[in-house]
CSV table of C-alpha atoms in Angstrom, one decimal:
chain,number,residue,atom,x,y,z
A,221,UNK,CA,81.1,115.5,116.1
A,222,UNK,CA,80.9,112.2,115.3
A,223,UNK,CA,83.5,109.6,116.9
A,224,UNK,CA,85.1,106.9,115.6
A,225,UNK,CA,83.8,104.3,118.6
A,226,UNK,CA,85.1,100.8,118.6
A,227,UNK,CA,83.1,98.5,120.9
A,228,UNK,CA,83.5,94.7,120.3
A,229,UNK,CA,84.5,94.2,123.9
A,230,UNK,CA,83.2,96.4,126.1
A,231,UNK,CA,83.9,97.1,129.9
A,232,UNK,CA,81.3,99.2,131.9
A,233,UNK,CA,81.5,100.4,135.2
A,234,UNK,CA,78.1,101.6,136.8
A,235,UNK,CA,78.7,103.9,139.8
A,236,UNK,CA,76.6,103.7,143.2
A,237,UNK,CA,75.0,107.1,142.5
A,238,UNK,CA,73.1,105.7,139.8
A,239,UNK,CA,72.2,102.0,141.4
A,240,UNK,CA,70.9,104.4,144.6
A,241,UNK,CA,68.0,106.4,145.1
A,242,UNK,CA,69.1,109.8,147.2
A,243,UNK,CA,66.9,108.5,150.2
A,244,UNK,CA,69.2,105.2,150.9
A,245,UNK,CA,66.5,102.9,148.9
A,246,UNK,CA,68.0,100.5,145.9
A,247,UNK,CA,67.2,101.5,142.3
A,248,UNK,CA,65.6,98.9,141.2
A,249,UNK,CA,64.5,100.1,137.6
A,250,UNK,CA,67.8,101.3,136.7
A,251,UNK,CA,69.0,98.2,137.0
A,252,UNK,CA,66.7,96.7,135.5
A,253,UNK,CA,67.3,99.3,133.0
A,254,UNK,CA,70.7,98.2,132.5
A,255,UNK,CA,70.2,94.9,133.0
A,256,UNK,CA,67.9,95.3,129.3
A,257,UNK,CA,70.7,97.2,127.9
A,258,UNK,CA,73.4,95.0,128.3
A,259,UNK,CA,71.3,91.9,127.3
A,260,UNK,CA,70.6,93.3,123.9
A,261,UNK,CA,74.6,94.1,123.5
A,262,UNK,CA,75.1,90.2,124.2
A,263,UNK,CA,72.8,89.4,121.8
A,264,UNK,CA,74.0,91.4,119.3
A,265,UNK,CA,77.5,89.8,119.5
A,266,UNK,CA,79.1,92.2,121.7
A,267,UNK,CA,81.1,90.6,124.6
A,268,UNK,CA,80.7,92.4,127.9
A,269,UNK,CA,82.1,93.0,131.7
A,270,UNK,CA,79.9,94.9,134.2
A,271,UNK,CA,82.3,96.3,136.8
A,272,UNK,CA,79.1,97.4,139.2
A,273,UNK,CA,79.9,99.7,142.6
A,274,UNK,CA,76.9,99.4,145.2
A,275,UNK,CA,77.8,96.7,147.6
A,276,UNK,CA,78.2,99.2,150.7
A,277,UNK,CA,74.9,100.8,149.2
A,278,UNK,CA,72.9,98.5,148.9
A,279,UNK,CA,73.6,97.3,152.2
A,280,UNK,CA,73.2,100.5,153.9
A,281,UNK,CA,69.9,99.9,152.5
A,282,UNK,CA,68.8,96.5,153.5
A,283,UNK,CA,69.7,97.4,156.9
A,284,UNK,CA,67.7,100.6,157.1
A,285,UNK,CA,71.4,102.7,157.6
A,286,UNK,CA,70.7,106.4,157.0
A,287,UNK,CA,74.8,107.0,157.3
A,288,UNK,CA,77.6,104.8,156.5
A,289,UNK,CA,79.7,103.2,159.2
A,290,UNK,CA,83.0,104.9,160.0
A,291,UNK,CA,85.2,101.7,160.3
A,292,UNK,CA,86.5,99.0,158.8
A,293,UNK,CA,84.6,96.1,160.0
A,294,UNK,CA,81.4,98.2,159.9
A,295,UNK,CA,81.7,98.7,156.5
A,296,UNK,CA,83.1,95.4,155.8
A,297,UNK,CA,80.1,93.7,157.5
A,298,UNK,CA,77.8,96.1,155.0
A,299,UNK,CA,79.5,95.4,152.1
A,300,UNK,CA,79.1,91.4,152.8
A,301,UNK,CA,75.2,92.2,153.2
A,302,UNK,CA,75.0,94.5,150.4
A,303,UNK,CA,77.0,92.3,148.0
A,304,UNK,CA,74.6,88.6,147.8
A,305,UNK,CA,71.4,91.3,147.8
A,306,UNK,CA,73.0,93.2,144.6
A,307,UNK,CA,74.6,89.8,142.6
A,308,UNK,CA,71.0,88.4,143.2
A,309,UNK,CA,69.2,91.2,141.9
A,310,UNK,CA,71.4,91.4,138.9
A,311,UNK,CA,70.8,87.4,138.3
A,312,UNK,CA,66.9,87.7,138.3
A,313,UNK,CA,67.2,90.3,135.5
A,314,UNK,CA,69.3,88.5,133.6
A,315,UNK,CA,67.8,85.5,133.4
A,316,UNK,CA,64.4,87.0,131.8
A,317,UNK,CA,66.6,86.9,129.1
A,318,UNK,CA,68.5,83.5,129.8
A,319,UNK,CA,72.0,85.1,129.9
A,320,UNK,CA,73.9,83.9,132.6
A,321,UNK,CA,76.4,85.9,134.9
A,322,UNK,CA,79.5,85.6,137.2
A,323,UNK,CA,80.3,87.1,140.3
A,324,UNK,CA,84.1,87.9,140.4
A,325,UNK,CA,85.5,89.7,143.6
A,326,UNK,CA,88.7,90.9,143.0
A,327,UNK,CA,91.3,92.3,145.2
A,328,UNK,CA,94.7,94.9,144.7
A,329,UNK,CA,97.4,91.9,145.7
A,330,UNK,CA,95.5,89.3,143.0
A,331,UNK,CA,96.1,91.8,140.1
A,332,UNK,CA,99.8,92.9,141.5
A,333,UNK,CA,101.3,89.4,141.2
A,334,UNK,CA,101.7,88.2,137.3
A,335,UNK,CA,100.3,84.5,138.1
A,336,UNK,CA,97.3,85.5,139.6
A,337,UNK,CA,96.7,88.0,137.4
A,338,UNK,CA,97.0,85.1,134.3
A,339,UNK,CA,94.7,83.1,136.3
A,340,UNK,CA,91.9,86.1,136.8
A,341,UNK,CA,92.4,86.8,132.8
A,342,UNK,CA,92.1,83.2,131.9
A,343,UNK,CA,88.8,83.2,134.2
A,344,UNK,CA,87.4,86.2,132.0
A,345,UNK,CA,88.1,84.7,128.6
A,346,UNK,CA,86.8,81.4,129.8
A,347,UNK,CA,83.9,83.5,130.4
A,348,UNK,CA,82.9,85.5,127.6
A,349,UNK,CA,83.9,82.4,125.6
A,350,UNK,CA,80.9,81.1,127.8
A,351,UNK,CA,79.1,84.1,127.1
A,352,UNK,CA,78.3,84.6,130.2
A,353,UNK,CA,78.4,88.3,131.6
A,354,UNK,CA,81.2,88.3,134.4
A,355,UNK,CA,79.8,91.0,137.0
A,356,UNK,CA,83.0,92.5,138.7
A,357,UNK,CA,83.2,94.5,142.1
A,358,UNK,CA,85.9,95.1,145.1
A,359,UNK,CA,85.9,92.3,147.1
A,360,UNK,CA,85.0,94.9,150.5
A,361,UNK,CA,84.8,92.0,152.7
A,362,UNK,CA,88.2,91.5,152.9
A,363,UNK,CA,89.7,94.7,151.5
A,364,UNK,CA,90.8,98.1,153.1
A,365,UNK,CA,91.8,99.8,150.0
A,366,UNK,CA,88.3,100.6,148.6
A,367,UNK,CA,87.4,102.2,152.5
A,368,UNK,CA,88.1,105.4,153.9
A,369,UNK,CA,91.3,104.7,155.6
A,370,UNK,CA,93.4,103.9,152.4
A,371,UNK,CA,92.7,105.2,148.8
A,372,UNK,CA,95.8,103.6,147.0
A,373,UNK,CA,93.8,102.3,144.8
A,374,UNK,CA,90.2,100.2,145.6
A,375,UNK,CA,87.9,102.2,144.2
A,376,UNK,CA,85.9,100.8,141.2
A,377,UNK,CA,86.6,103.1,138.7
A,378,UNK,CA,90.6,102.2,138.3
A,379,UNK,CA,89.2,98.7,138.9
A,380,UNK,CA,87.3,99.3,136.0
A,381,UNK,CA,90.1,100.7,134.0
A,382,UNK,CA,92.3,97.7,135.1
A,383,UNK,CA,89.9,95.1,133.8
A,384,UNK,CA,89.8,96.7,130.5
A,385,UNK,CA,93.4,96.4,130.6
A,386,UNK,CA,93.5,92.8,131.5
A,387,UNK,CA,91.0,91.5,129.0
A,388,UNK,CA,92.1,93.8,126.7
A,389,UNK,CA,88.8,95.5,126.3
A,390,UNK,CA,88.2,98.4,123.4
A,391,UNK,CA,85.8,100.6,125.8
A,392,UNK,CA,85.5,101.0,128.6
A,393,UNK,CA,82.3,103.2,129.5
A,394,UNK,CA,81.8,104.9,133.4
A,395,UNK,CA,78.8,105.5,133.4
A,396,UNK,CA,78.3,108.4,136.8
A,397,UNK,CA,76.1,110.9,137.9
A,398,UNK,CA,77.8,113.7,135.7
A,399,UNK,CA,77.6,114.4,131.9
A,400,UNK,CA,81.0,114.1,132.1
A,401,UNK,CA,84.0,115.9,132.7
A,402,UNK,CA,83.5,119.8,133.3
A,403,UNK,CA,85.8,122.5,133.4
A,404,UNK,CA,84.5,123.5,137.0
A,405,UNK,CA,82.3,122.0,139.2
A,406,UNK,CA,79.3,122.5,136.9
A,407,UNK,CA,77.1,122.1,140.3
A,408,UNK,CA,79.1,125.1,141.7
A,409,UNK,CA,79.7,127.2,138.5
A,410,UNK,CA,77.1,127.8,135.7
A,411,UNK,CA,80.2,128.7,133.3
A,412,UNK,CA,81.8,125.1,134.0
A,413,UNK,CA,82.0,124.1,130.4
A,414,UNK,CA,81.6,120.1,129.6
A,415,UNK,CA,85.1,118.8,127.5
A,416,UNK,CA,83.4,117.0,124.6
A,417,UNK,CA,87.3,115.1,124.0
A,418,UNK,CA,90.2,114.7,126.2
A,419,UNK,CA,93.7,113.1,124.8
A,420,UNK,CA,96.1,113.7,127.5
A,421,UNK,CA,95.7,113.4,131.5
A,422,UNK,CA,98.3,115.0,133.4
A,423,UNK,CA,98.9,115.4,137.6
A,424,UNK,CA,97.6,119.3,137.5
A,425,UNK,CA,95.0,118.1,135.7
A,426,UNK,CA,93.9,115.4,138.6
A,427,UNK,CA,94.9,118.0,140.9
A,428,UNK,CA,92.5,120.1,140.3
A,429,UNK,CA,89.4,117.9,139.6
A,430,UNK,CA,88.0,118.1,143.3
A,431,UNK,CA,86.9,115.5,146.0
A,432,UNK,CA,85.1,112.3,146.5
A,433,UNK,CA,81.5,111.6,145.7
A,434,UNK,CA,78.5,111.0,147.9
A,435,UNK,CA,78.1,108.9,151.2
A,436,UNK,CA,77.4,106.1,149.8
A,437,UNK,CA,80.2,105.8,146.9
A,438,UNK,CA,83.6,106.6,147.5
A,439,UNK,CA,84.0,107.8,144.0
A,440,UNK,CA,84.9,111.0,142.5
A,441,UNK,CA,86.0,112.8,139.7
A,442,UNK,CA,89.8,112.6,140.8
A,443,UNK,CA,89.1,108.5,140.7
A,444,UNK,CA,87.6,109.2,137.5
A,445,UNK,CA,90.3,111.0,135.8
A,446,UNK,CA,92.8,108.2,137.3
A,447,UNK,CA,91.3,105.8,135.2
A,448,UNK,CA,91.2,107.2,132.5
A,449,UNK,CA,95.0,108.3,132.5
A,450,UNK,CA,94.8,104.0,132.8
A,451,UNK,CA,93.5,104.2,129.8
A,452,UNK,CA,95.2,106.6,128.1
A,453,UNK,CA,98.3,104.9,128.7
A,454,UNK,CA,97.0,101.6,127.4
A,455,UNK,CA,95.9,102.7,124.6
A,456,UNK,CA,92.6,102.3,125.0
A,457,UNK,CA,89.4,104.6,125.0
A,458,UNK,CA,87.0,105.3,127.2
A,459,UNK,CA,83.5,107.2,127.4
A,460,UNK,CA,82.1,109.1,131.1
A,461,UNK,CA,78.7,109.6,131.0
A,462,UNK,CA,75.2,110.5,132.6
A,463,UNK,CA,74.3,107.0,133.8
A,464,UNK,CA,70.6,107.7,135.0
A,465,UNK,CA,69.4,106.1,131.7
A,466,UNK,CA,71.3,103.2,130.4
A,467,UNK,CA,70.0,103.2,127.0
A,468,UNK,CA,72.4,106.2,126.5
A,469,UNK,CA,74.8,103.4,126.0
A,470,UNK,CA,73.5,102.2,122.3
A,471,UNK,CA,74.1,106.1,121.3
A,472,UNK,CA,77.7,105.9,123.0
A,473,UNK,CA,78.2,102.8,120.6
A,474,UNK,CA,76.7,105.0,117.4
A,475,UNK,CA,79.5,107.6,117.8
A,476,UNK,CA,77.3,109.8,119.1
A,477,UNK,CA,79.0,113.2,121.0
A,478,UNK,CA,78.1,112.1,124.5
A,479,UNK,CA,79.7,112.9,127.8
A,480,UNK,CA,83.4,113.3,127.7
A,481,UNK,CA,85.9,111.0,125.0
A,482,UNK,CA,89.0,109.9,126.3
A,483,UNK,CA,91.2,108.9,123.3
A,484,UNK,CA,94.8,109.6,122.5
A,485,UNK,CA,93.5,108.9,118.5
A,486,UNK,CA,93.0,112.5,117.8
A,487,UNK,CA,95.9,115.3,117.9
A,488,UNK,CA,93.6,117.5,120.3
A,489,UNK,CA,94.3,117.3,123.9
A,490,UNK,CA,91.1,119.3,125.4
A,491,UNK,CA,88.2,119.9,123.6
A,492,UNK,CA,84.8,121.7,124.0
């Protein structure tokens, strides 16, 4: 099936589990990976938004942490770490190609109250007018919501989905550790069957999606499934995909039938 994929303005979000490795250690070729990818969009007119998780990872890393720290500060303190090691990383890549980025660190109460929110939108069309590639995270430092002991709503992929919304973006793409979104756990149940096209999120749907991701993300497929009822609801569409190799993003852009679609353009609400 092929899909009718518009992608002028294009928001990603990259998830920790594929920025990294399993043993703690930072990624450094997917980034770089990415890094190529997202060049080559620029240069091809496209405007783009990286809305990159990792900051806690990364940090975990630098400091030789095999677990992540249990409270607020702790984390807070490896997120601050974590975030100038990541934002400097992605700026050496980017410069082979002498594409500039931006660091933006956003926060729930900045997007809640309509002048601030102007301001942060004014800041991203100032940007891409620029074009510059904004690079977008939780600001962790200073944030509890993204941390274990409130989940209203700081984790990056409703971030992701809430950019999209505020620079009115056409895609958004989460890119993950999954192929997308399964019927079942597919690591649990070798009948969980991947939905090529969903139209319509509903509650029993979150419901029954499962639990967070791994210990160094905070993301899952309920968080997942949030954002794209976001999107949904804005009238915008958005792509969940395997994220271990970013070219897989030039076949999202073909219309390719890759990971799962989530579009309220087509009559059918589930579809294998």
């Amino acid at each position: 099936m092929e899909r009718n994929i518009k992608g002028n303005r294009i928001v990603i979000k990259i998830g920790t589990s594929s920025l990294i490795n399993p043993n703690g250690s930072l990624n450094r070729d997917s980034i770089q990976k990415l890094s190529d990818v997202l060049c080559e969009l620029k240069m091809q007119g496209k405007e783009v938004v990286l809305v990159s998780s990792g900051a806690i990872g990364v940090g975990m890393g630098r400091l030789g942490l095999k677990d992540r720290p249990t409270t607020i500060s702790g984390q807070q303190a490896v997120a601050a770490v974590g975030q100038g090691e990541l934002i400097g990383i992605y700026e050496r890549f980017f410069a082979k190609y002498q594409i500039s980025v931006a660091q933006l660190l956003l926060t729930r109460d900045v997007l809640l109250f309509p002048q601030s929110k102007k301001n942060v939108s004014n800041a991203f069309q100032e940007l891409l007018q620029m074009n510059v590639i904004p690079i977008v995270n939780e600001n962790d430092t200073v944030s509890v919501d993204e941390l274990d002991h409130e989940t209203k709503f700081g984790d990056n992929d409703q971030l992701s989905a809430i950019v999209a919304k505020v620079i009115d973006a056409d895609l958004l793409i989460m890119l993950s550790d999954i192929d997308g979104f399964y019927s079942a756990n597919p690591n649990e149940d070798d009948h969980a069957k991947l939905f090529s096209k969903v139209s319509r999120v509903d509650h029993s749907l979150i419901n029954a999606a499962g639990g967070k991701g791994t210990k160094f993300g905070t993301g899952g497929m309920v968080t997942k499934l949030k954002a794209a009822k976001r999107i949904l609801d804005n009238n915008q569409q958005m792509i969940l995909a395997n994220g271990s190799d970013p070219d897989i993003i030039f076949d999202i852009l073909k219309g390719q039938d890759i990971g799962t679609w989530f579009t309220n353009t087509e009559p059918t609400e589930m579809e294998g």
